Coordinates of C-alpha atoms in Angstrom, one line a residue:
M1 CA 0.0 0.0 0.0
Q2 CA 1.2 3.5 -0.8
S3 CA 1.9 5.7 2.2
P4 CA 0.8 9.3 2.3
L5 CA 3.2 11.8 0.8
P6 CA 5.5 13.5 3.3
P7 CA 4.4 17.0 4.3
R8 CA 5.5 19.6 1.8
L9 CA 6.2 23.3 2.3
L10 CA 3.4 25.1 0.6
S11 CA 5.5 28.3 0.9
L12 CA 8.3 26.8 -1.3
D13 CA 5.9 25.5 -3.9
L14 CA 4.1 28.8 -4.0
V15 CA 7.3 30.9 -4.4
R16 CA 8.6 28.4 -7.0
G17 CA 5.4 28.6 -8.9
A18 CA 5.5 32.4 -9.0
A19 CA 9.1 32.3 -10.2
L20 CA 8.2 29.7 -12.9
L21 CA 5.5 32.1 -14.2
G22 CA 7.6 35.2 -13.9
I23 CA 10.7 33.9 -15.6
L24 CA 8.7 33.4 -18.8
L25 CA 8.3 37.2 -19.0
L26 CA 12.0 37.3 -19.7
N27 CA 12.5 34.0 -21.5
I28 CA 9.8 34.8 -24.1
V29 CA 12.1 37.4 -25.6
S30 CA 14.8 34.7 -26.2
F31 CA 12.2 32.4 -27.6
G32 CA 10.7 35.0 -30.0
M33 CA 13.5 37.3 -31.0
P34 CA 17.2 37.4 -31.9
E35 CA 19.7 37.0 -29.1
A36 CA 20.6 40.7 -28.5
A37 CA 17.0 41.7 -27.9
Y38 CA 17.1 40.1 -24.5
F39 CA 19.4 42.8 -23.0
N40 CA 18.9 45.5 -25.6
P41 CA 15.4 46.5 -26.9
R42 CA 17.1 48.7 -29.5
A43 CA 18.5 45.5 -31.1
Y44 CA 15.1 44.2 -32.2
G45 CA 11.4 44.2 -31.4
G46 CA 10.9 48.0 -30.8
W47 CA 12.1 50.4 -28.1
H48 CA 9.4 53.1 -28.2
G49 CA 5.8 53.3 -26.9
A50 CA 4.3 50.1 -25.8
D51 CA 7.5 48.2 -26.6
L52 CA 9.5 50.5 -24.3
A53 CA 6.8 50.1 -21.6
A54 CA 7.1 46.3 -21.8
W55 CA 10.9 46.5 -21.5
L56 CA 10.6 48.9 -18.6
V57 CA 8.2 46.8 -16.5
N58 CA 10.4 43.8 -16.9
F59 CA 13.6 45.7 -16.1
L60 CA 12.2 47.3 -13.0
F61 CA 10.6 44.2 -11.5
F62 CA 11.5 40.9 -13.1
D63 CA 14.8 40.9 -15.1
G64 CA 17.3 38.7 -13.2
R65 CA 15.1 38.5 -10.2
M66 CA 13.0 35.5 -11.3
R67 CA 16.1 33.5 -12.2
G68 CA 17.6 34.5 -8.8
L69 CA 14.4 33.4 -7.1
F70 CA 14.8 30.0 -8.7
S71 CA 18.4 29.9 -7.5
F72 CA 17.3 30.7 -3.9
L73 CA 14.7 27.9 -4.1
F74 CA 17.2 25.4 -5.6
G75 CA 19.5 26.0 -2.6
A76 CA 16.6 25.5 -0.2
S77 CA 15.5 22.3 -2.0
L78 CA 19.0 21.0 -1.8
L79 CA 18.8 21.2 2.0
I80 CA 15.4 19.5 2.1
V81 CA 16.5 16.6 -0.2
T82 CA 19.8 16.0 1.6
D83 CA 18.2 16.3 5.1
A84 CA 15.5 13.8 4.1
A85 CA 18.1 11.4 2.8
E86 CA 20.0 11.6 6.1
A87 CA 16.8 11.1 8.1
S88 CA 15.9 8.0 6.1
G89 CA 19.4 6.4 6.5
R90 CA 20.5 7.1 2.9
D91 CA 23.8 8.6 2.0
P92 CA 23.0 12.3 1.4
A93 CA 26.1 12.8 -0.9
R94 CA 25.1 9.9 -3.1
A95 CA 21.4 11.0 -3.2
H96 CA 22.4 14.5 -4.1
Y97 CA 25.0 13.8 -6.8
A98 CA 22.8 11.2 -8.4
R99 CA 20.1 13.9 -8.7
M100 CA 22.6 16.4 -10.1
A101 CA 24.1 14.0 -12.6
W102 CA 20.7 13.2 -14.1
L103 CA 19.7 16.9 -14.0
L104 CA 22.8 17.7 -16.0
L105 CA 21.8 15.1 -18.6
F106 CA 18.3 16.5 -18.8
G107 CA 19.7 20.0 -19.1
L108 CA 22.1 19.0 -21.9
A109 CA 19.2 17.4 -23.8
H110 CA 17.1 20.5 -23.3
L111 CA 20.0 22.8 -24.4
W112 CA 20.9 20.9 -27.6
L113 CA 17.5 19.4 -28.7
I114 CA 14.9 22.0 -27.6
W115 CA 16.2 25.5 -26.6
H116 CA 19.5 27.2 -26.3
G117 CA 18.5 29.1 -23.1
D118 CA 18.6 26.1 -20.8
I119 CA 19.3 26.7 -17.1
L120 CA 19.1 23.1 -15.8
A121 CA 22.6 22.1 -16.7
H122 CA 23.9 25.2 -15.0
Y123 CA 22.0 24.5 -11.9
A124 CA 23.3 20.9 -11.9
L125 CA 26.9 22.0 -12.1
V126 CA 26.5 24.7 -9.4
G127 CA 24.5 22.4 -7.3
M128 CA 27.4 20.0 -7.2
L129 CA 29.6 22.8 -5.8
A130 CA 26.9 23.8 -3.3
F131 CA 26.6 20.5 -1.5
P132 CA 29.7 20.7 0.7
L133 CA 28.6 24.2 2.0
R134 CA 25.2 23.1 3.2
K135 CA 26.2 22.7 6.8
L136 CA 27.5 26.3 7.2
P137 CA 25.8 28.5 9.8
I138 CA 23.3 31.0 8.5
A139 CA 25.7 34.0 9.0
H140 CA 28.4 32.2 7.0
L141 CA 26.0 31.2 4.2
I142 CA 25.0 34.9 3.9
G143 CA 28.6 36.1 4.1
L144 CA 30.0 33.7 1.6
G145 CA 27.1 34.3 -0.7
A146 CA 27.7 38.0 -0.6
M147 CA 31.3 37.6 -1.5
L148 CA 30.5 35.4 -4.4
V149 CA 27.9 37.9 -5.7
L150 CA 30.4 40.7 -5.4
A151 CA 33.0 38.7 -7.3
S152 CA 30.5 38.0 -10.0
T153 CA 29.7 41.7 -10.3
A154 CA 33.4 42.5 -10.6
M155 CA 33.6 40.0 -13.5
F156 CA 30.8 41.7 -15.3
G157 CA 32.6 45.0 -14.6
M158 CA 35.4 43.8 -16.8
L159 CA 32.9 43.3 -19.6
A160 CA 31.7 46.8 -19.0
Y161 CA 35.3 48.0 -19.3
D162 CA 35.6 46.3 -22.6
A163 CA 32.4 48.0 -23.7
W164 CA 33.8 51.4 -22.7
R165 CA 36.9 50.8 -24.7
M166 CA 34.8 49.9 -27.7
S167 CA 32.9 53.2 -27.3
L168 CA 36.3 54.9 -27.7
L169 CA 37.7 52.5 -30.4
P170 CA 34.8 51.2 -32.5
Q171 CA 37.1 49.1 -34.6
L172 CA 37.4 46.7 -31.6
A173 CA 33.8 45.6 -32.4
Q174 CA 35.1 43.9 -35.5
G175 CA 37.6 41.8 -33.6
G176 CA 37.5 39.5 -30.6
H177 CA 34.9 41.8 -28.9
A178 CA 32.2 41.2 -31.5
S179 CA 30.5 38.7 -29.2
L180 CA 29.9 41.5 -26.8
V181 CA 27.9 43.4 -29.5
H182 CA 26.0 40.3 -30.4
T183 CA 24.9 39.8 -26.8
F184 CA 24.4 43.3 -25.4
G185 CA 24.6 45.7 -28.4
V186 CA 22.9 46.3 -31.7
P187 CA 24.3 43.6 -34.1
P188 CA 24.7 44.3 -37.8
P189 CA 21.7 43.6 -40.0
S190 CA 23.4 40.6 -41.5
R191 CA 23.7 39.0 -38.0
I192 CA 19.9 39.6 -37.4
A193 CA 19.0 38.2 -40.8
A194 CA 21.0 35.1 -40.2
E195 CA 19.2 34.4 -36.9
L196 CA 15.8 35.0 -38.5
A197 CA 16.6 32.6 -41.3
L198 CA 17.9 30.0 -38.9
H199 CA 14.7 30.1 -36.8
H200 CA 12.4 30.1 -39.8
G201 CA 14.1 27.0 -41.1
G202 CA 13.8 23.4 -40.1
Y203 CA 14.5 21.5 -36.9
A204 CA 17.6 19.8 -38.2
G205 CA 19.3 23.2 -38.9
L206 CA 18.5 24.5 -35.4
V207 CA 19.9 21.3 -33.7
A208 CA 23.1 21.5 -35.8
Q209 CA 23.5 25.1 -34.8
R210 CA 23.1 24.3 -31.1
F211 CA 25.7 21.6 -31.2
R212 CA 28.0 23.9 -33.0
D213 CA 27.5 27.1 -31.1
Y214 CA 26.4 25.9 -27.7
A215 CA 28.4 22.8 -27.1
T216 CA 30.3 24.3 -24.2
T217 CA 27.7 26.7 -23.0
P218 CA 27.4 25.0 -19.5
I219 CA 31.1 25.6 -18.9
A220 CA 30.9 29.2 -20.1
M221 CA 27.9 29.9 -17.9
L222 CA 29.7 28.3 -14.9
T223 CA 32.6 30.7 -15.5
L224 CA 30.4 33.8 -16.0
Y225 CA 27.4 33.2 -13.7
G226 CA 28.6 30.4 -11.5
G227 CA 29.6 32.6 -8.6
E228 CA 26.4 34.6 -8.6
T229 CA 24.2 31.4 -8.8
L230 CA 26.1 29.7 -6.0
G231 CA 25.8 32.8 -3.9
Y232 CA 22.0 32.8 -4.5
M233 CA 21.8 29.1 -3.6
L234 CA 23.6 29.8 -0.3
F235 CA 21.1 32.7 0.3
G236 CA 18.3 30.2 -0.3
M237 CA 19.7 27.8 2.3
A238 CA 20.0 30.7 4.8
A239 CA 16.4 31.8 4.0
L240 CA 15.1 28.2 4.6
R241 CA 17.0 27.8 7.9
S242 CA 15.8 31.2 9.1
G243 CA 12.2 30.2 8.5
L244 CA 11.6 32.8 5.8
L245 CA 11.1 30.3 2.9
A246 CA 9.5 27.8 5.3
G247 CA 6.6 30.3 5.7
T248 CA 6.9 30.4 9.5
W249 CA 7.4 34.2 9.8
P250 CA 4.5 36.4 10.9
R251 CA 2.8 38.0 8.0
A252 CA 3.6 41.4 9.2
D253 CA 7.3 40.6 9.1
Y254 CA 7.0 39.5 5.5
R255 CA 5.3 42.8 4.6
R256 CA 7.9 44.8 6.5
W257 CA 10.9 43.1 4.8
W258 CA 9.2 43.4 1.4
L259 CA 8.8 47.1 1.8
Y260 CA 12.3 47.6 3.1
C261 CA 13.9 45.6 0.3
W262 CA 11.9 47.3 -2.4
A263 CA 12.3 50.8 -0.9
I264 CA 16.1 50.3 -1.3
T265 CA 16.3 48.6 -4.6
L266 CA 13.4 50.0 -6.8
P267 CA 14.8 53.5 -6.9
V268 CA 18.2 52.1 -8.0
Y269 CA 16.6 50.2 -10.9
A270 CA 14.6 53.3 -11.8
L271 CA 17.8 55.4 -12.1
L272 CA 19.5 52.7 -14.1
A273 CA 16.4 52.6 -16.5
L274 CA 16.6 56.3 -16.9
W275 CA 20.3 56.1 -17.8
L276 CA 19.6 53.3 -20.4
I277 CA 16.9 55.3 -22.0
A278 CA 18.9 58.6 -22.0
A279 CA 21.9 56.7 -23.5
K280 CA 19.6 55.2 -26.2
F281 CA 20.8 51.7 -25.0
S282 CA 24.4 52.2 -26.0
L283 CA 26.6 49.1 -25.6
F284 CA 28.4 50.5 -22.5
A285 CA 25.2 51.6 -20.9
V286 CA 23.6 48.2 -21.4
V287 CA 26.6 46.2 -20.1
M288 CA 27.0 48.5 -17.1
A289 CA 23.3 49.3 -16.2
A290 CA 21.6 46.1 -17.3
A291 CA 24.2 43.4 -16.6
T292 CA 26.7 44.8 -14.0
L293 CA 25.4 47.3 -11.5
P294 CA 22.1 45.4 -10.8
G295 CA 24.1 42.6 -9.3
L296 CA 24.7 44.8 -6.3
V297 CA 21.1 45.2 -5.4
R298 CA 19.4 42.3 -7.0
P299 CA 19.7 39.9 -4.0
L300 CA 17.7 42.3 -1.9
M301 CA 14.9 42.6 -4.4
I302 CA 14.8 38.8 -4.8
L303 CA 14.3 38.6 -1.0
G304 CA 11.6 41.3 -1.4
W305 CA 9.9 39.2 -4.0
A306 CA 9.8 36.1 -1.7
C307 CA 8.5 38.2 1.1
L308 CA 5.8 39.8 -1.1
I309 CA 4.6 36.5 -2.4
L310 CA 4.4 35.0 1.1
S311 CA 2.8 38.1 2.6
I312 CA -0.2 38.1 0.2
A313 CA -0.7 34.3 -0.1
S314 CA -3.8 32.7 1.3
D315 CA -3.5 29.1 2.3
D316 CA -7.0 28.2 0.9
G317 CA -7.0 30.7 -2.0
W318 CA -7.7 29.4 -5.5
I319 CA -4.7 31.3 -7.0
T320 CA -2.5 30.1 -4.2
R321 CA -3.4 26.5 -4.8
R322 CA -3.0 26.7 -8.5
V323 CA 0.3 28.6 -8.4
A324 CA 1.7 26.2 -5.8
A325 CA 0.7 23.2 -7.9
A326 CA 2.5 24.7 -10.9
G327 CA 5.5 25.2 -8.6
R328 CA 5.4 21.6 -7.3
M329 CA 5.7 20.5 -11.0
A330 CA 8.2 23.2 -11.9
F331 CA 10.6 20.8 -13.7
S332 CA 7.8 19.4 -15.9
N333 CA 6.3 22.9 -16.5
Y334 CA 9.7 24.5 -17.3
L335 CA 10.3 21.9 -20.1
A336 CA 6.6 22.0 -21.2
T337 CA 7.0 25.8 -21.6
S338 CA 10.0 25.3 -23.8
L339 CA 8.2 22.8 -26.0
L340 CA 5.2 25.1 -26.4
C341 CA 7.4 28.2 -27.2
V342 CA 9.6 26.5 -29.8
L343 CA 6.4 25.2 -31.5
I344 CA 5.0 28.7 -31.5
F345 CA 8.1 30.6 -32.7
D346 CA 10.4 28.3 -34.6
G347 CA 10.0 27.4 -38.3
Y348 CA 8.9 23.7 -37.7
G349 CA 5.9 25.1 -35.7
L350 CA 4.0 28.3 -36.3
G351 CA 7.1 30.2 -37.3
W352 CA 6.4 33.4 -35.3
F353 CA 10.1 34.1 -34.5
G354 CA 10.9 37.7 -35.1
R355 CA 7.3 38.5 -36.3
L356 CA 6.0 40.0 -33.1
S357 CA 7.1 43.3 -31.5
R358 CA 8.1 43.2 -27.8
W359 CA 4.8 44.0 -26.3
Q360 CA 3.0 41.5 -28.6
L361 CA 4.9 38.7 -27.0
Y362 CA 3.0 39.0 -23.7
P363 CA -0.4 37.7 -24.8
V364 CA 1.5 34.5 -25.7
V365 CA 2.9 34.5 -22.1
L366 CA -0.6 35.0 -20.7
G367 CA -1.9 32.0 -22.7
I368 CA 0.9 29.7 -21.5
W369 CA 0.3 30.8 -17.9
V370 CA -3.3 29.8 -18.2
L371 CA -2.4 26.4 -19.5
L372 CA 0.1 25.8 -16.7
L373 CA -2.3 26.8 -14.0
L374 CA -5.1 24.8 -15.5
W375 CA -3.3 21.5 -15.9
S376 CA -1.0 21.3 -12.9
R377 CA -3.4 20.9 -10.0
P378 CA -5.7 18.2 -11.7
W379 CA -2.5 16.2 -12.6
L380 CA -1.4 16.3 -8.9
V381 CA -4.8 15.2 -7.7
C382 CA -4.2 11.9 -9.6
F383 CA -0.4 11.6 -9.4
R384 CA 2.2 12.1 -6.7
Y385 CA 4.6 14.0 -8.9
G386 CA 4.8 15.8 -12.2
P387 CA 5.8 13.4 -15.0
L388 CA 9.4 14.6 -15.3
E389 CA 9.8 14.9 -11.5
W390 CA 8.7 11.3 -11.3
L391 CA 11.2 10.2 -14.0
W392 CA 14.0 12.2 -12.4
R393 CA 13.3 10.6 -9.0
T394 CA 13.1 7.2 -10.5
L395 CA 16.5 7.5 -12.3
A396 CA 18.2 9.1 -9.4
R397 CA 17.1 6.4 -6.9
G398 CA 17.7 3.6 -9.4
S399 CA 14.3 2.0 -8.8
L400 CA 10.8 2.6 -10.1
Q401 CA 9.0 5.0 -7.9
P402 CA 5.2 5.0 -7.2
I403 CA 3.4 7.8 -9.0
R404 CA -0.3 7.3 -8.6
N405 CA -2.0 8.9 -5.6
N406 CA -4.1 7.0 -3.1
L407 CA -7.0 8.6 -1.3
A408 CA -4.8 9.8 1.6
N409 CA -2.4 11.5 -0.8
R410 CA -5.3 13.1 -2.7
S411 CA -6.7 14.5 0.5
Q412 CA -3.6 16.6 1.0
L413 CA -4.4 18.6 -2.1
H414 CA -7.9 19.6 -1.0

């Protein structure tokens, strides 16, 4: 007979679900437009009127913060999984590294076969580094995390220095610094045309391009973003141990921390946005104001997001239950979102890549949100895990795991 599921933290599922929905606000640009449009609206998709407003909302509230929120939650989940392994008499290191090895394989398949913007392989590699640090005291987790984030910000500062040199010596853009323009600047029309042609073509061409251009992306991401991501995971561990992510704080404390965090960070983001607009999204302004300086305040705003979500949540609210269910199936929903988006935008699907302006991407986001919220809870009424969560658990444990819910398990969802 199946036993009831172990108690879950609704707070973690809820925050994870909100991050899952929120991150599509940013990822949709990578699904639907050429690479440089992600950081620089002047590169493609419009940077005036409604398009500028769409960029501004994302820059002020979401850009980098949803990814960071996922990283916080990944660190918290690492603690939960390893603590549960220890409590059940299993080797926590073996349990953790088996999970990370399989996640890495899932991520590489996602990167090369579905979408170049994969984050799973990166989380798997950083998660392997995070495991030995999980026993640190809360103060040490926060201190080490802060040092890692500062080091990552300094690394981006070197990119900003290169962008500043290019503003003085434009000929550098034709040499080894061209990739900086392709990522943060306004690429030449030939580059944009090549990306449009690639995504309007067939599946085989896209896969060949991913194997050619993204074969070593996980290593590159580990070098550039690894310190920041590891720092965020440590912050997530501290937030769980302090009770913040466990949902045990008084609601007034969540509201107070949300207001404090946003009162500090939102004016900074507003000033950076004004600089970017005044500079007409020049290469140096984008690298400095969109990729470098936000690293100094982003962790506080991520913390504010977690506190905001938990301060307004209602344990028996319809939205809370639906968002938490989507978060409980975040792995399945993340990959389902990728599959839906490539079928909408790439040439072997509807072929909408590059055909919508920036603001026109967001009705697509809304439609995908509705689908995720509608299917996740009914699935979990019948099954213990999302389909890919079940597969991951089965592979990591090396034995077939039960998936169907019995009546006791179903009662936990009502």
